[in-house]
mmCIF file of C-alpha atoms in Angstrom:
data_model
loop_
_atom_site.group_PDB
_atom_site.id
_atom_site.type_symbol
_atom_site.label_atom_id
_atom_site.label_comp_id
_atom_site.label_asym_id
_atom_site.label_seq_id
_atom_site.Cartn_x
_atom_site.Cartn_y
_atom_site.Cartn_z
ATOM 1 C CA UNK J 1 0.000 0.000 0.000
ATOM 2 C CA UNK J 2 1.489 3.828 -1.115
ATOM 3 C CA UNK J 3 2.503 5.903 2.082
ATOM 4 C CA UNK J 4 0.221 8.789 2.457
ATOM 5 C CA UNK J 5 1.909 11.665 1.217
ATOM 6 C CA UNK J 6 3.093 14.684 4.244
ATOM 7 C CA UNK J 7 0.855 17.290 3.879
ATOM 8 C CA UNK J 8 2.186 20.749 6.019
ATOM 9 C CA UNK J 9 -0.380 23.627 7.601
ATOM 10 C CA UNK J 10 0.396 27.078 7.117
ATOM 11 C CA UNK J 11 -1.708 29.805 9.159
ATOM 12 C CA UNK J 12 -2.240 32.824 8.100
ATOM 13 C CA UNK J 13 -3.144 36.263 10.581
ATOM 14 C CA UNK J 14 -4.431 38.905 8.281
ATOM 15 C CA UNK J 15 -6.791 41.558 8.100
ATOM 16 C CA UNK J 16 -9.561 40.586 5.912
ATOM 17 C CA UNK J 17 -8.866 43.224 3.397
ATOM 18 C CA UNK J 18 -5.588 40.983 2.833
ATOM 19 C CA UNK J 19 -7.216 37.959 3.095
ATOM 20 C CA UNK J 20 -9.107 38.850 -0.135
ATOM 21 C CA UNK J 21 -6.247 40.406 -1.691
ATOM 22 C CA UNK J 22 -3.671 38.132 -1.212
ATOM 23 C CA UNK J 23 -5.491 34.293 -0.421
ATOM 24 C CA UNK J 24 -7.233 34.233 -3.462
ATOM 25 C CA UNK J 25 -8.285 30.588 -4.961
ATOM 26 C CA UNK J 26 -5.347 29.922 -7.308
ATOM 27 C CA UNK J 27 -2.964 30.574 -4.535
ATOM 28 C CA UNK J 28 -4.739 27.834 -2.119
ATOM 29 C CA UNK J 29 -5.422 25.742 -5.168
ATOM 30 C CA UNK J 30 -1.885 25.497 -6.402
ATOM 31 C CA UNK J 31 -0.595 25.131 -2.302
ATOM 32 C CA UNK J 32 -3.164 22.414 -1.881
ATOM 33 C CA UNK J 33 -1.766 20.112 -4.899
ATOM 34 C CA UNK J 34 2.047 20.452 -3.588
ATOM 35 C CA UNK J 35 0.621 19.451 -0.181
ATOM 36 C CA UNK J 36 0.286 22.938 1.518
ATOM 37 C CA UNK J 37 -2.882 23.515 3.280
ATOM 38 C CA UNK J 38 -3.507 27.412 3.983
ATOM 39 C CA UNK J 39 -5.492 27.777 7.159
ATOM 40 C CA UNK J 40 -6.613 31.038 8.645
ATOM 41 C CA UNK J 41 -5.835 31.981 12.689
ATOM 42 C CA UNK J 42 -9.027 33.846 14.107
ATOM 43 C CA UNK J 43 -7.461 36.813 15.211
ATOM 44 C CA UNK J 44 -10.488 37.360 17.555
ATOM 45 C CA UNK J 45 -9.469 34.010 19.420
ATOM 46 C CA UNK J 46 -5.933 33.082 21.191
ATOM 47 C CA UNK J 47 -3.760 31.344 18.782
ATOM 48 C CA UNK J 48 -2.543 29.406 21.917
ATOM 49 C CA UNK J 49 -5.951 27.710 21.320
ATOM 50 C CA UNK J 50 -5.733 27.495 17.192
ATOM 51 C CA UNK J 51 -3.387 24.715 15.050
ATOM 52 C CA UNK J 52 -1.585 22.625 14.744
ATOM 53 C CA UNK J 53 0.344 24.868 12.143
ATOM 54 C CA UNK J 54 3.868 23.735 10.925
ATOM 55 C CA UNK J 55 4.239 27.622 10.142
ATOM 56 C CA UNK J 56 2.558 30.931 10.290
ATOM 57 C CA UNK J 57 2.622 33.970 7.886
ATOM 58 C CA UNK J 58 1.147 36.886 10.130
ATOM 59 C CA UNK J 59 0.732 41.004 8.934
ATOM 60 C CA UNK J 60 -0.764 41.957 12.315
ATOM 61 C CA UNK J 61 0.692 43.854 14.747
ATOM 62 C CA UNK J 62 0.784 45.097 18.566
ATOM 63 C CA UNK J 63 2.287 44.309 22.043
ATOM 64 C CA UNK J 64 -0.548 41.771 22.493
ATOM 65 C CA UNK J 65 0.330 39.589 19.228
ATOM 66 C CA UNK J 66 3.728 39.533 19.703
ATOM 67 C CA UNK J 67 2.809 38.227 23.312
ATOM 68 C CA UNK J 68 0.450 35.579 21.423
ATOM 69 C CA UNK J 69 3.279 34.545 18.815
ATOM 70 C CA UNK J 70 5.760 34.002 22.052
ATOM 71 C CA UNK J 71 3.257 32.100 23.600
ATOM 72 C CA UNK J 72 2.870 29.825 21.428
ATOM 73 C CA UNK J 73 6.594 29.585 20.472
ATOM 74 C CA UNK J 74 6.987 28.488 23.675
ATOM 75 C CA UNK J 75 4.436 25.713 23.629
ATOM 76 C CA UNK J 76 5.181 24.806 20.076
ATOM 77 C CA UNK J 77 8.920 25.356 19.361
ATOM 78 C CA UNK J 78 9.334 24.140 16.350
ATOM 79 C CA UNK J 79 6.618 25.991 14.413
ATOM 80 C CA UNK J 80 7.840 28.318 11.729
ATOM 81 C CA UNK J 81 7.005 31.845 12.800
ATOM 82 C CA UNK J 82 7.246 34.011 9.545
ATOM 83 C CA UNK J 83 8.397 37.017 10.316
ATOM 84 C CA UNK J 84 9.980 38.325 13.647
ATOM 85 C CA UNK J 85 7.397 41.267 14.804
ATOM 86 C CA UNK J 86 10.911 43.396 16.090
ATOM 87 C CA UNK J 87 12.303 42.801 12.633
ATOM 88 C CA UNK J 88 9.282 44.140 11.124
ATOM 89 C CA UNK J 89 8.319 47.353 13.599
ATOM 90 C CA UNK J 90 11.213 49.181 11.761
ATOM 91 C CA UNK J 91 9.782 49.252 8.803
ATOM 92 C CA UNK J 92 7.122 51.064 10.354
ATOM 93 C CA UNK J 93 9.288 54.399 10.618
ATOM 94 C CA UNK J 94 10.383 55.765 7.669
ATOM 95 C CA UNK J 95 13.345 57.392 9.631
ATOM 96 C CA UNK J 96 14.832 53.680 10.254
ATOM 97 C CA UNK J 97 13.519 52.216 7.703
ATOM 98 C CA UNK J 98 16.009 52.544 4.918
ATOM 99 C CA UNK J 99 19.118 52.636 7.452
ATOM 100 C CA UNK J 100 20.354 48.735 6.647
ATOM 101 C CA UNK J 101 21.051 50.033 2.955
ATOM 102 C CA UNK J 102 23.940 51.710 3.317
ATOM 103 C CA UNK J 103 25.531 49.343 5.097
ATOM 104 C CA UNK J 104 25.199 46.087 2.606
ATOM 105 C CA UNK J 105 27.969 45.136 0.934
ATOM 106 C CA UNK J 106 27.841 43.802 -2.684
ATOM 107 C CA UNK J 107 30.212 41.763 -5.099
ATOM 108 C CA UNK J 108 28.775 44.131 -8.182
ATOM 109 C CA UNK J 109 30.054 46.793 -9.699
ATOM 110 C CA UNK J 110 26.627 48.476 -9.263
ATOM 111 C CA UNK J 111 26.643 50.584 -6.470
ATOM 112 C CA UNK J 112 22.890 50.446 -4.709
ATOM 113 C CA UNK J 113 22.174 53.692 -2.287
ATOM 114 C CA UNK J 114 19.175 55.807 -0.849
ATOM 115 C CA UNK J 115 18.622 59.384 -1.248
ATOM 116 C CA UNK J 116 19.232 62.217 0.791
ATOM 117 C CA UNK J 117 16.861 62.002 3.955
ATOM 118 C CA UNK J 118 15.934 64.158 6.670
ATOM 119 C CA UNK J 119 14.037 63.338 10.010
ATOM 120 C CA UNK J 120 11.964 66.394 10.948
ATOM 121 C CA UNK J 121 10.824 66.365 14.878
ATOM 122 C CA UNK J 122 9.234 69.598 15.159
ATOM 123 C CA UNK J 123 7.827 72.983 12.777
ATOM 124 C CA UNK J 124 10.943 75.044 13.981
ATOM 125 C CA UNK J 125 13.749 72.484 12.993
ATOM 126 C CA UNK J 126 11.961 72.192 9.482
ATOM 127 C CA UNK J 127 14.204 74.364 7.184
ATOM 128 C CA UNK J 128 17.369 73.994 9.375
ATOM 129 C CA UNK J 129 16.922 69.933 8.682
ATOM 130 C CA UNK J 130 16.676 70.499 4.841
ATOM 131 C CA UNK J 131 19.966 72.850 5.050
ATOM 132 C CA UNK J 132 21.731 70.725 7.292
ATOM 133 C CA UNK J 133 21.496 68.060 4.823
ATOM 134 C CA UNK J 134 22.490 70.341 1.427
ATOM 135 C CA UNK J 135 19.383 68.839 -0.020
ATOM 136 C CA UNK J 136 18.137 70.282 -3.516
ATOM 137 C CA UNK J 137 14.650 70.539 -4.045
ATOM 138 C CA UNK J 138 12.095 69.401 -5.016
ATOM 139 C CA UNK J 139 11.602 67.099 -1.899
ATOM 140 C CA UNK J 140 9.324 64.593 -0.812
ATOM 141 C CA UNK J 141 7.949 64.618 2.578
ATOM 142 C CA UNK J 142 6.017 61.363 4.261
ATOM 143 C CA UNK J 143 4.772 60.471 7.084
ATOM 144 C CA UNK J 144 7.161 58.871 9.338
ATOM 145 C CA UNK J 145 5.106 56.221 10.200
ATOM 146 C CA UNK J 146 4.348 53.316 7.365
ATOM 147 C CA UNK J 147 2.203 51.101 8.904
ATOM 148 C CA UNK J 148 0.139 50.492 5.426
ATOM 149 C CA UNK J 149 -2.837 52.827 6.830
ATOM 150 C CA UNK J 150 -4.596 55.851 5.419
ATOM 151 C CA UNK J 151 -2.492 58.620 6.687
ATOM 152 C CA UNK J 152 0.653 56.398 6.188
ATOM 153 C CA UNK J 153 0.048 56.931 2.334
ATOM 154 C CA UNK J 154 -0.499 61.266 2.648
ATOM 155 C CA UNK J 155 2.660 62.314 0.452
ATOM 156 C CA UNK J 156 3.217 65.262 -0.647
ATOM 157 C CA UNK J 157 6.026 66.642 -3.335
ATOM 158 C CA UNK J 158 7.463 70.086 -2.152
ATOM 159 C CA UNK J 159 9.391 72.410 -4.836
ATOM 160 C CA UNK J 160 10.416 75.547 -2.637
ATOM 161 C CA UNK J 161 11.518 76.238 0.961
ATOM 162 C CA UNK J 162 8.351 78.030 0.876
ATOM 163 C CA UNK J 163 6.517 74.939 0.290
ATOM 164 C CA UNK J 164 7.228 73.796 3.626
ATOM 165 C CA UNK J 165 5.543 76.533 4.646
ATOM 166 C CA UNK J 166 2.321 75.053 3.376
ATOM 167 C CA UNK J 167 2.591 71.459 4.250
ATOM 168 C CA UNK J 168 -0.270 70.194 5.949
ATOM 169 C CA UNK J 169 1.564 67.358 6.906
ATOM 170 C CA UNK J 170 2.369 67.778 10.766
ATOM 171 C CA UNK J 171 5.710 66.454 12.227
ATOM 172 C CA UNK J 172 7.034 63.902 12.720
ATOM 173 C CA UNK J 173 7.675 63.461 9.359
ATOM 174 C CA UNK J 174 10.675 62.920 6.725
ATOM 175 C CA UNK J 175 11.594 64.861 3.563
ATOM 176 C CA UNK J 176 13.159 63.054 1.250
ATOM 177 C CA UNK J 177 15.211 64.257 -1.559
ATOM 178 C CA UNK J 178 13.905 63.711 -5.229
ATOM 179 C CA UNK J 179 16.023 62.255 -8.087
ATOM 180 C CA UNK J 180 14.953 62.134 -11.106
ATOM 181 C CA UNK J 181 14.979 58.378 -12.445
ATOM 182 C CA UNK J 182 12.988 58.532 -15.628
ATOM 183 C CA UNK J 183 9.591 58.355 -14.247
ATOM 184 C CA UNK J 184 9.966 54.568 -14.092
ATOM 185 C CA UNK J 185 9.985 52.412 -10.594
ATOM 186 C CA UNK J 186 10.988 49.041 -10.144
ATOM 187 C CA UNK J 187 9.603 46.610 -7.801
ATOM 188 C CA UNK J 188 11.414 44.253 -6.435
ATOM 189 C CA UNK J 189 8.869 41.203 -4.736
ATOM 190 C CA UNK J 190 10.976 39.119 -2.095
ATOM 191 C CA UNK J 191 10.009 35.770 -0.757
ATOM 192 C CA UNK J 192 12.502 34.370 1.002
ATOM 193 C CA UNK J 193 15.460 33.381 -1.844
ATOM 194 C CA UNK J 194 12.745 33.887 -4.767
ATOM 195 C CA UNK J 195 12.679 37.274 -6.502
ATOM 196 C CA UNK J 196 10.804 39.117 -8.714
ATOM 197 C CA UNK J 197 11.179 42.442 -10.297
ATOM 198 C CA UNK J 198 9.137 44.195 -12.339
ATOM 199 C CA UNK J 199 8.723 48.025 -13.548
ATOM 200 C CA UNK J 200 5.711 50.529 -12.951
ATOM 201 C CA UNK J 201 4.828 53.579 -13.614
ATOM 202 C CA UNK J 202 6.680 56.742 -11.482
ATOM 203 C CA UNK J 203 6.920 60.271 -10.198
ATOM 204 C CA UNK J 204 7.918 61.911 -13.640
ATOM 205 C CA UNK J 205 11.392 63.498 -14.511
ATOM 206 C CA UNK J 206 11.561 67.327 -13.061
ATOM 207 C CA UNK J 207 14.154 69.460 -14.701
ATOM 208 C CA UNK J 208 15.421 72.683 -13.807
ATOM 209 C CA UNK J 209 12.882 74.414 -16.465
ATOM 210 C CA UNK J 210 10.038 72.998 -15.305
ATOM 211 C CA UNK J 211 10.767 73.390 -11.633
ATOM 212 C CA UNK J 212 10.722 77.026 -11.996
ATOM 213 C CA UNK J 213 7.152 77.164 -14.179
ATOM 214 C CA UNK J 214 5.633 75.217 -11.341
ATOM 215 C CA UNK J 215 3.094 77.270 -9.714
ATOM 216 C CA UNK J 216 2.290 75.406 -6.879
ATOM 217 C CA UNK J 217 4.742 75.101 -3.615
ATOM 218 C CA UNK J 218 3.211 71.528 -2.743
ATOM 219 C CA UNK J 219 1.190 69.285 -3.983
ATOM 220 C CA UNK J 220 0.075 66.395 -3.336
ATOM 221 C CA UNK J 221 0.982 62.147 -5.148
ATOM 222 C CA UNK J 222 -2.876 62.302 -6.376
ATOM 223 C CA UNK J 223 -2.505 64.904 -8.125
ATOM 224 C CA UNK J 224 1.010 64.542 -9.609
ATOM 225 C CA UNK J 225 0.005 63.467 -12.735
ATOM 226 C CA UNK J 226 -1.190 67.626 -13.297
ATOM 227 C CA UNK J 227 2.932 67.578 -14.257
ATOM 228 C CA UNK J 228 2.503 65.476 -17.282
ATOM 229 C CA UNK J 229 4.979 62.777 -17.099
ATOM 230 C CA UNK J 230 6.064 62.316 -20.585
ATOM 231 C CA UNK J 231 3.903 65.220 -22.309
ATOM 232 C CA UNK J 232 2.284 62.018 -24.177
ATOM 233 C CA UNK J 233 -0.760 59.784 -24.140
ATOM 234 C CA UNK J 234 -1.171 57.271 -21.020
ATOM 235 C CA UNK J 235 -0.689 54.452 -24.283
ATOM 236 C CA UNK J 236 2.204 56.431 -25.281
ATOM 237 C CA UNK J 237 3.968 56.795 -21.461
ATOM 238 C CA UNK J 238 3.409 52.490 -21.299
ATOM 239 C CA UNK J 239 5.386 51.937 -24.248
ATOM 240 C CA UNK J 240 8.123 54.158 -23.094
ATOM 241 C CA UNK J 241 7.929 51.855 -19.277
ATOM 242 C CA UNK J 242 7.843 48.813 -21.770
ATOM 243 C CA UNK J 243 11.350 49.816 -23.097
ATOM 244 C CA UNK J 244 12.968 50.887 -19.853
ATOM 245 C CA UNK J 245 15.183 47.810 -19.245
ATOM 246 C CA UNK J 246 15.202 46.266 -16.189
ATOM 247 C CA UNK J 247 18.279 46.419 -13.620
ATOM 248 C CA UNK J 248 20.449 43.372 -14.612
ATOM 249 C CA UNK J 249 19.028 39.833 -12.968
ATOM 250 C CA UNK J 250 22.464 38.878 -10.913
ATOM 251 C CA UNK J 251 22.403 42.199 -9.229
ATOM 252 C CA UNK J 252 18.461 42.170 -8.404
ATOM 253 C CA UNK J 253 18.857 38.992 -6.627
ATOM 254 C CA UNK J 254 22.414 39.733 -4.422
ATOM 255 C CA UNK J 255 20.521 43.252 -3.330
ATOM 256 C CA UNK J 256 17.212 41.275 -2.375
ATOM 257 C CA UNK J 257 19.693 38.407 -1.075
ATOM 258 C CA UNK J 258 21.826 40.975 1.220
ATOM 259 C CA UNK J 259 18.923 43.075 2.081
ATOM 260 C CA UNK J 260 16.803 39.752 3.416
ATOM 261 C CA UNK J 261 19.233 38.947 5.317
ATOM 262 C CA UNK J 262 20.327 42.418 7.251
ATOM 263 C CA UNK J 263 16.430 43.411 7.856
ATOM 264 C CA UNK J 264 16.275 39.556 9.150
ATOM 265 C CA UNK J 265 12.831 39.438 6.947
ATOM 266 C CA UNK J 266 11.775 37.017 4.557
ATOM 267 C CA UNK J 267 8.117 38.545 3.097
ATOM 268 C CA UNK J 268 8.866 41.885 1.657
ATOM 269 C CA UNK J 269 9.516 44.372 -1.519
ATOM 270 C CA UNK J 270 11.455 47.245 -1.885
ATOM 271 C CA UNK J 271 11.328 50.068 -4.632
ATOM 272 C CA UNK J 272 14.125 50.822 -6.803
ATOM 273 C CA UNK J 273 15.010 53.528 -9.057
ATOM 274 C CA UNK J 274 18.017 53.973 -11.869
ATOM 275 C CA UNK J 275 19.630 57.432 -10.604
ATOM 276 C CA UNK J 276 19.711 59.738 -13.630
ATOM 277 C CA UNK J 277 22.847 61.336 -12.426
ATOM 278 C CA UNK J 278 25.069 58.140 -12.655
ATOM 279 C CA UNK J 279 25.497 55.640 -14.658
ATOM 280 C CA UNK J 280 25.369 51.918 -13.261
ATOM 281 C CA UNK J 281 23.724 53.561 -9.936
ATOM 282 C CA UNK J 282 20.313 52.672 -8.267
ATOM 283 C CA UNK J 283 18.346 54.225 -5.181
ATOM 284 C CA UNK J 284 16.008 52.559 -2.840
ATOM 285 C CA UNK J 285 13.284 54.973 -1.581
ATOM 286 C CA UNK J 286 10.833 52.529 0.374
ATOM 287 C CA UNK J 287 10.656 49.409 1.805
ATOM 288 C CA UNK J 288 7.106 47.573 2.397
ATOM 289 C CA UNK J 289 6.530 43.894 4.368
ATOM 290 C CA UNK J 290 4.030 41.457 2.747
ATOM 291 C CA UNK J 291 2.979 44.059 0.170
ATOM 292 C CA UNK J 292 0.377 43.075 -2.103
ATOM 293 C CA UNK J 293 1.665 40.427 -4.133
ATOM 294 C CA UNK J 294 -1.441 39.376 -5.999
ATOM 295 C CA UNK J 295 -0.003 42.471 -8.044
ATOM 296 C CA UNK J 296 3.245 40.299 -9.394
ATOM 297 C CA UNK J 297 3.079 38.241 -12.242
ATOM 298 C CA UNK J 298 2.739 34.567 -11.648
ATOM 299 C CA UNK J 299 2.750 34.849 -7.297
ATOM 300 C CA UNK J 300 1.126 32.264 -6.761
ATOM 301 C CA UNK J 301 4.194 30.167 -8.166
ATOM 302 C CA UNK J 302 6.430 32.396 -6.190
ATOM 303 C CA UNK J 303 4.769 32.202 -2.613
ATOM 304 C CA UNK J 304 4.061 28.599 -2.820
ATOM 305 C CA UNK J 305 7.908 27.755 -3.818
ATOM 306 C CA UNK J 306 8.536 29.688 -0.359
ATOM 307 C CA UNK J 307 6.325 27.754 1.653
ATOM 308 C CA UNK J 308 7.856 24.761 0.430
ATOM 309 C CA UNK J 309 11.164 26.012 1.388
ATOM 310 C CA UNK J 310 9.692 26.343 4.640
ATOM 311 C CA UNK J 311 8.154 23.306 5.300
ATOM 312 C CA UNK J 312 11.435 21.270 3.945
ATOM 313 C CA UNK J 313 13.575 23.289 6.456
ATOM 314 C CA UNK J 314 11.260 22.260 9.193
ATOM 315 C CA UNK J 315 11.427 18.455 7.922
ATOM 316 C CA UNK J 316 15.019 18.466 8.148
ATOM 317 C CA UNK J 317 14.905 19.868 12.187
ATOM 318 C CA UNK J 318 16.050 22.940 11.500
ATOM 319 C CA UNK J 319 14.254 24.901 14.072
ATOM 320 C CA UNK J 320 13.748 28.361 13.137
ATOM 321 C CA UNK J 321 13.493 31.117 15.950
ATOM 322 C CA UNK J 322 11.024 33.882 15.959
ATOM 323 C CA UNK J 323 13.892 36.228 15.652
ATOM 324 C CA UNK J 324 15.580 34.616 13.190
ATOM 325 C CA UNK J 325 15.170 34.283 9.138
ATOM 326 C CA UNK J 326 13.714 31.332 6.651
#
């Protein structure tokens, strides 16, 4: 008689706004044949109470969860806890956020920075924090906290010292500096060692000319599109995007391969741009954790190659801490 094949339970904790986005049917159709069942923890009961899981994929946060993930880590040692909740709480702050980038250290000849940043604690420090850091405008100023809510997403472009002046935006905040990058992002989807980039629309290119026949001092991401990115039809600007070639593969991976491991994270995406300045020379501006990727080509593929990886690292005893990485 045939052994009964291993099947492996993954909970997930989401809000169910990412529940629809993100466990759609293909994804627990496709898990289900490779033997992955995808289970959802009531986040309205104690997970000490909830299982057995032989991993768990969580995007909630607070004091109280973390106390409910250590809980049960200590019951069940040997479940998979996907990600650390300390690891992830600084990429809630935009100030800390992007620190771990300077620091990586890569084999390529590609050099891989962030821009200019400046924390802002208070009105009065405002223009002595864009000074102190020689930054050029136009900056960029978000809300320090990214947390994925509302306000989190409030962005504003500034051209003129007087423009900060006129943000509504209320400290705490950053400014960042804008670079022109050819009004094309890149997004890079990490999922443990599988990695997908692809390219999306951007902020469009602001030259020198056209910074000085803006009339407004601030305005706002929705209405940034009043700039006219490539002066040519929304068909038009796509096929431009469509030529923009993508960073070179080897060099996407070792940056998502470095970055993984210095954030200690394993479900995240970070956005890239090609620094017009420089040549060979690429920026990242933001950092997200389980963003949505339903939006990548072909996840479902992705994210059920990960949990595979995860389930065959727990088969082989590795035991994986909740402070440490898949």
């Amino acid at each position: 008689m045939a052994e009964k094949a291993t099947r492996y339970t993954i909970g997930y904790a989401l809000e169910p706004k990412k529940i629809e986005s993100f466990i759609k049917p293909s994804l627990v159709n496709l898990s289900q044949e490779r033997g992955i069942d995808l289970i959802p923890i009531q986040l309205t009961k104690p997970l000490i109470d909830q299982g057995p899981f032989d991993c768990i994929i969580h995007k909630s946060y607070g004091p109280q969860w973390t106390q409910q993930l250590q809980e049960f880590r200590s019951q069940y040692p040997n479940v998979v806890v996907v990600d650390p909740p300390s690891a992830i709480e600084r990429l809630h702050n935009r100030n800390t956020m992007l620190e771990v980038v300077d620091d990586l250290k890569l084999s390529s000849q590609i050099s891989i920075k962030t821009p200019l940043q400046v924390f802002v604690e208070s009105p009065e420090s405002l223009s002595n924090c864009v000074k102190s850091k020689s930054m050029n405008f136009p900056v960029i100023a978000k809300p320090l906290s990214a947390n994925g809510s509302v306000g989190s997403h409030e962005m504003c472009l500034v051209f003129s010292e007087e423009g900060l002046e006129e943000l509504k935006l209320k400290p705490p905040f950053v400014l960042q500096e804008f670079v022109n990058h050819g009004g094309v992002i890149f997004k890079v989807y990490v999922a443990g060692n599988h990695v997908k980039c692809v390219k999306r629309k951007s902020l469009p290119d602001i030259s020198k000319e056209k910074l000085l026949g803006v009339c407004e001092k601030v305005l706002p991401f929705s209405q940034i599109s009043n700039l006219n990115a490539y002066d040519h039809s929304d068909e038009r600007v796509e096929k431009l995007i469509e030529e923009v070639e993508l960073p070179p593969l080897s060099f996407v991976n070792e940056v998502a391969s470095v970055l993984r491991k210095a954030l200690g994270l394993n479900l995240f995406n970070f956005d890239m741009i090609r620094d017009s300045r420089f040549d060979d020379c690429y920026l990242i501006i933001d950092i997200n954790y389980f963003p949505g990727y339903a939006k990548m080509p072909g996840y479902e593929t992705i994210l059920t190659d990960f949990f595979i990886d995860v389930v065959q690292k727990k088969k082989q005893s590795v035991v994986c801490d909740v402070s440490e990485s898949v």
